[in-house]
Short mmCIF file of C-alpha atoms in Angstrom, two decimals:
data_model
loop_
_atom_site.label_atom_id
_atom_site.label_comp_id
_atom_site.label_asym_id
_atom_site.label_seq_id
_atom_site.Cartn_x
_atom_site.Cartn_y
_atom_site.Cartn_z
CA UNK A 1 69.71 105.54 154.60
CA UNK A 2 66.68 106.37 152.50
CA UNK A 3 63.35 105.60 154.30
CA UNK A 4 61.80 104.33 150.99
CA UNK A 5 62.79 101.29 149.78
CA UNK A 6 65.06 101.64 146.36
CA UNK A 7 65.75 99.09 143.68
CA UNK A 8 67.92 100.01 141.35
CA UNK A 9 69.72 98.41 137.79
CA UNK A 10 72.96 99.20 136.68
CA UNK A 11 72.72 98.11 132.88
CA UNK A 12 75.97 98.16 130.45
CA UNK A 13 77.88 94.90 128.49
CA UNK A 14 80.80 94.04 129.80
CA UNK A 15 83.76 96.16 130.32
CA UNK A 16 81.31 99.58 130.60
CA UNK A 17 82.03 99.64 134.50
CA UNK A 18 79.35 98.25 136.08
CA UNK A 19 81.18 96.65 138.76
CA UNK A 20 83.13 100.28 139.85
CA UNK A 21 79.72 102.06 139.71
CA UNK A 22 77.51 100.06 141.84
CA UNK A 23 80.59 99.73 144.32
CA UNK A 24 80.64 103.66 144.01
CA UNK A 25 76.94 103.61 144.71
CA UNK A 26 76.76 101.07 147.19
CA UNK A 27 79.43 102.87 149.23
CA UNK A 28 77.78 106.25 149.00
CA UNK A 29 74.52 105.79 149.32
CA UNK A 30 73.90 102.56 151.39
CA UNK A 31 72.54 100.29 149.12
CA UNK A 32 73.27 96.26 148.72
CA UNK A 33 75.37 95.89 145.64
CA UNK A 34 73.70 92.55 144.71
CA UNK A 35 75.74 91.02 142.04
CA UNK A 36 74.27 87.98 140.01
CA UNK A 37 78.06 86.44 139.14
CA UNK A 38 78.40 86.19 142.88
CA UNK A 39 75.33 84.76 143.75
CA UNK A 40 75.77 82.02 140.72
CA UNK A 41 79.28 81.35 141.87
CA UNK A 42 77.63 80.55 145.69
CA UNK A 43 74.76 78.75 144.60
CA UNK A 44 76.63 76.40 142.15
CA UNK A 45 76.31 72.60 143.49
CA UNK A 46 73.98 73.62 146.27
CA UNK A 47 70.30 74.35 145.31
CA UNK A 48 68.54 72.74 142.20
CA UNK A 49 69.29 76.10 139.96
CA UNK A 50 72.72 75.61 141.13
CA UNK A 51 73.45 71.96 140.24
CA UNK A 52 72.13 72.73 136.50
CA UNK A 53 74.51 76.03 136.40
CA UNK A 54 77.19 73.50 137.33
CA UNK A 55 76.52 71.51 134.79
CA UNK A 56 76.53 74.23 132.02
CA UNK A 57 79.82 75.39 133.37
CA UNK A 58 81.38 72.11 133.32
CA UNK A 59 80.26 72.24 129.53
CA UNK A 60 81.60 75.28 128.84
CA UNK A 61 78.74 76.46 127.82
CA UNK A 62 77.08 79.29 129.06
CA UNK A 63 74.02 79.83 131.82
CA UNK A 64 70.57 80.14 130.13
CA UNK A 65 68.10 82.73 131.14
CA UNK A 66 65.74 80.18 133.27
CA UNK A 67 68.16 79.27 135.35
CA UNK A 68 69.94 82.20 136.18
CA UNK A 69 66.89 83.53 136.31
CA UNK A 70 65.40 81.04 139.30
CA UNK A 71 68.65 81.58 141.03
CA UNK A 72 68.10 85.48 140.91
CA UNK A 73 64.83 85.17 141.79
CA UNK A 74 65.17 83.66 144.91
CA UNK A 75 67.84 85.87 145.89
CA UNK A 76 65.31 89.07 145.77
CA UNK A 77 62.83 86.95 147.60
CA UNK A 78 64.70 87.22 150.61
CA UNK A 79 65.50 91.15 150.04
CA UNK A 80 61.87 92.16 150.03
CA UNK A 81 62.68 94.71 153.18
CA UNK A 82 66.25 95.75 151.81
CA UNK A 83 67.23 98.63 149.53
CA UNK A 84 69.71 97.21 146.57
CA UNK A 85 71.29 97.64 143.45
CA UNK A 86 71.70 94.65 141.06
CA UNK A 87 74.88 94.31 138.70
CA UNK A 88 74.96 91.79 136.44
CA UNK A 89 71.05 91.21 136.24
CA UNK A 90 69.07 90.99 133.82
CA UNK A 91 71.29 90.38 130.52
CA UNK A 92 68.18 89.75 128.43
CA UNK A 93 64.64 91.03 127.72
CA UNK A 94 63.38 87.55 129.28
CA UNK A 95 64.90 88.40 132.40
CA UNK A 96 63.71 92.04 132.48
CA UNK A 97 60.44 90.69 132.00
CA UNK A 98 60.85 88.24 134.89
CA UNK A 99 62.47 90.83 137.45
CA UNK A 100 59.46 93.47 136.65
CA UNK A 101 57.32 90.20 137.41
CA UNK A 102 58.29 90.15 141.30
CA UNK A 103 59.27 93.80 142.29
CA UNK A 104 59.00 97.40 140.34
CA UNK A 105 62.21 99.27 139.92
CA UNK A 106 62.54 102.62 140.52
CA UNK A 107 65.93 103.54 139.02
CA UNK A 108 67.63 101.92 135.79
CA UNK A 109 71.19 103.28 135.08
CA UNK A 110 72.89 102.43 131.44
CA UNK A 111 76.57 102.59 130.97
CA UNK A 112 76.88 103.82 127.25
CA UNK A 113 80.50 103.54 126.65
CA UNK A 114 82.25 103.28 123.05
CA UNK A 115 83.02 100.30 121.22
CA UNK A 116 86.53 100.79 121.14
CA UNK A 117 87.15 101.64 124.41
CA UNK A 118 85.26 98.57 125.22
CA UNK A 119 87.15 96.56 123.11
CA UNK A 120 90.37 98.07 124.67
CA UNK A 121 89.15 97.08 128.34
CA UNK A 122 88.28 93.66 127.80
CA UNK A 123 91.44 92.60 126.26
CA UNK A 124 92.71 93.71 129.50
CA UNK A 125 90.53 91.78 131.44
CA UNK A 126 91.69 88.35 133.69
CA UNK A 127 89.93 86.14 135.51
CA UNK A 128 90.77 84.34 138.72
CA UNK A 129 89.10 80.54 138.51
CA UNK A 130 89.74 79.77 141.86
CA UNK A 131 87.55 82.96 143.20
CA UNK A 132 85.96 84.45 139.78
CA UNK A 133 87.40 87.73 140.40
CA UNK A 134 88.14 89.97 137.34
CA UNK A 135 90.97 92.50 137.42
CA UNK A 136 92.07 94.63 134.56
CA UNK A 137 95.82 94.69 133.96
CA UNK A 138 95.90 98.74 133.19
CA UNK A 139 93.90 99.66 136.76
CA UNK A 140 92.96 96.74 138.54
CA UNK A 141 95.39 94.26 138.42
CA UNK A 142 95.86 91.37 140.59
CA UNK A 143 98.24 90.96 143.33
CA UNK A 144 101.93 90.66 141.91
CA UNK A 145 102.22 86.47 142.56
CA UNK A 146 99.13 86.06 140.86
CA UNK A 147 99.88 87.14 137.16
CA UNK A 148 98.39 85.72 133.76
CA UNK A 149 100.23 82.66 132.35
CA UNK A 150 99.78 81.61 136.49
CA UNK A 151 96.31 80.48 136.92
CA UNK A 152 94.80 83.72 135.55
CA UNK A 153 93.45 82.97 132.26
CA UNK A 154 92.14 85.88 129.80
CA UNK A 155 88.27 86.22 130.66
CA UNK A 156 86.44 85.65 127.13
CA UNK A 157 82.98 88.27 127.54
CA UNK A 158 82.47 88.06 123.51
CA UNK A 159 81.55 91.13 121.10
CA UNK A 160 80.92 93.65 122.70
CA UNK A 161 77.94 94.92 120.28
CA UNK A 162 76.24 91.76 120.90
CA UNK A 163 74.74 93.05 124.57
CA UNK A 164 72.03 95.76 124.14
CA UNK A 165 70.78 96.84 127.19
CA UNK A 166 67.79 94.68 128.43
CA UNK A 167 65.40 97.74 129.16
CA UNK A 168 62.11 95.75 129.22
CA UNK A 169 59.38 97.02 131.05
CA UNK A 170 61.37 100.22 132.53
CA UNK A 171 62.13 101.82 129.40
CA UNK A 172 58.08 102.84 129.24
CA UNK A 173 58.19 103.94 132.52
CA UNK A 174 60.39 107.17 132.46
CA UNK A 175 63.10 105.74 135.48
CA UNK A 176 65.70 104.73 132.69
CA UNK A 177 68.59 106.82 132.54
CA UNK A 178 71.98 106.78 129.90
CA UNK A 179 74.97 107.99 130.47
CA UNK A 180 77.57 107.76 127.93
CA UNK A 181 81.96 108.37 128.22
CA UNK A 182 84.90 106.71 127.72
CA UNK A 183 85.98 107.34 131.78
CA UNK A 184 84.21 106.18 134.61
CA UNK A 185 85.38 109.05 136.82
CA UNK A 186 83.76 111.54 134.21
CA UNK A 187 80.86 109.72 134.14
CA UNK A 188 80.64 109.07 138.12
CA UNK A 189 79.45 112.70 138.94
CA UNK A 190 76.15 112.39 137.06
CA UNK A 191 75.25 109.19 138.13
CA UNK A 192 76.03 110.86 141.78
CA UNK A 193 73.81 113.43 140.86
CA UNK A 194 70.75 111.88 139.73
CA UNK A 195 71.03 109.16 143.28
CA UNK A 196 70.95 112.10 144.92
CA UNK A 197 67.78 113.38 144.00
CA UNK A 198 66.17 110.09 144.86
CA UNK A 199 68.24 109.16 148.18
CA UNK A 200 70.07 111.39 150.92
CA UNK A 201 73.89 110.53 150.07
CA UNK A 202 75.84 108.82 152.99
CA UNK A 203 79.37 109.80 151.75
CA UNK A 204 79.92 113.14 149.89
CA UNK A 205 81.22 112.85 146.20
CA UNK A 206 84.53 112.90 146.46
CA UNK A 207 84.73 110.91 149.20
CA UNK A 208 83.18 107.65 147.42
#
């Protein structure tokens, strides 16, 4: 483990790999994959930001910024003392703006992947209701009496093109760094690579 503290991003729209990366990250360098889907799915119907998620889900409709925002918020308010690595967080410029508010980031990662591959991915995406888990019918797909038509509805994420990364304050600040492929495995080595400069590695790279 790193004796500095390190907060890092992992920016891309959905179906660019976030999720595989930071779990590749987390496991090889020790940080706490903080993911914002799990902490909304925990929160709803507890706290105050939870009750009004709940109530935008019920709606179908989906989470504005201030609220996902407050629920984020207090999440990293706990994690002052912790190294981490947020997926999912921020999705907009508003909530770049608030997350440079309350701690400075020294590492932003964006997954530049194709459109087509993109579009390729998500209409191989699921989602479980029950738990929220996504699987991907090509490499990730869900255990074998779980199966689509069965409770696992397509997961709708919307046009791709329509989720720039949310840079914000870190793109004037020289820590942002792209990476673009079609393969997270090709892309995986770099992304290694530039951790390791910043943090001693806890698992070699092929071992993540």
């Amino acid at each position: 483990m790193a004796s500095k503290l390190l907060r890092a991003v992992v920016l891309g729209p959905p179906g660019s790999g976030k999720g595989t990366v930071c779990e590749r990250i987390a496991r090889s360098f020790g940080l706490q994959h903080l993911s914002s889907g799990q902490f909304l799915r925990e929160s709803l119907g507890g706290a105050e930001a939870g009750a009004l998620a709940q109530q935008y889900l019920d709606r179908g409709l989906l989470v504005p910024d201030h609220v996902i925002t407050r629920v984020m918020m207090a999440e990293l308010e706990k994690r002052r003392e912790q190294h981490w690595l947020l997926d999912g967080f921020p999705r907009t410029l508003g909530q770049a703006q608030a997350l440079d508010g309350i701690c400075q980031l020294d590492l932003v990662i964006s997954l530049n992947i194709p459109f087509e591959t993109l579009k390729d991915r998500l209409s191989a995406r699921w989602v479980h209701p029950g738990s929220g888990r996504v699987y991907n019918m090509d490499f990730n797909p869900p255990h074998s009496q779980v199966r689509p038509g069965r409770g696992l509805p397509q997961r709708k994420e919307g046009d791709p093109e329509k989720f720039p990364a949310p840079v914000g304050p870190a793109g004037s600040r020289g820590i942002l760094h792209s990476f673009s492929g079609t393969e997270t495995n090709k892309i995986w080595p770099y992304v290694y690579s530039l951790l390791s400069s910043r943090i001693p590695p806890i698992l070699s790279e092929e071992e993540h």
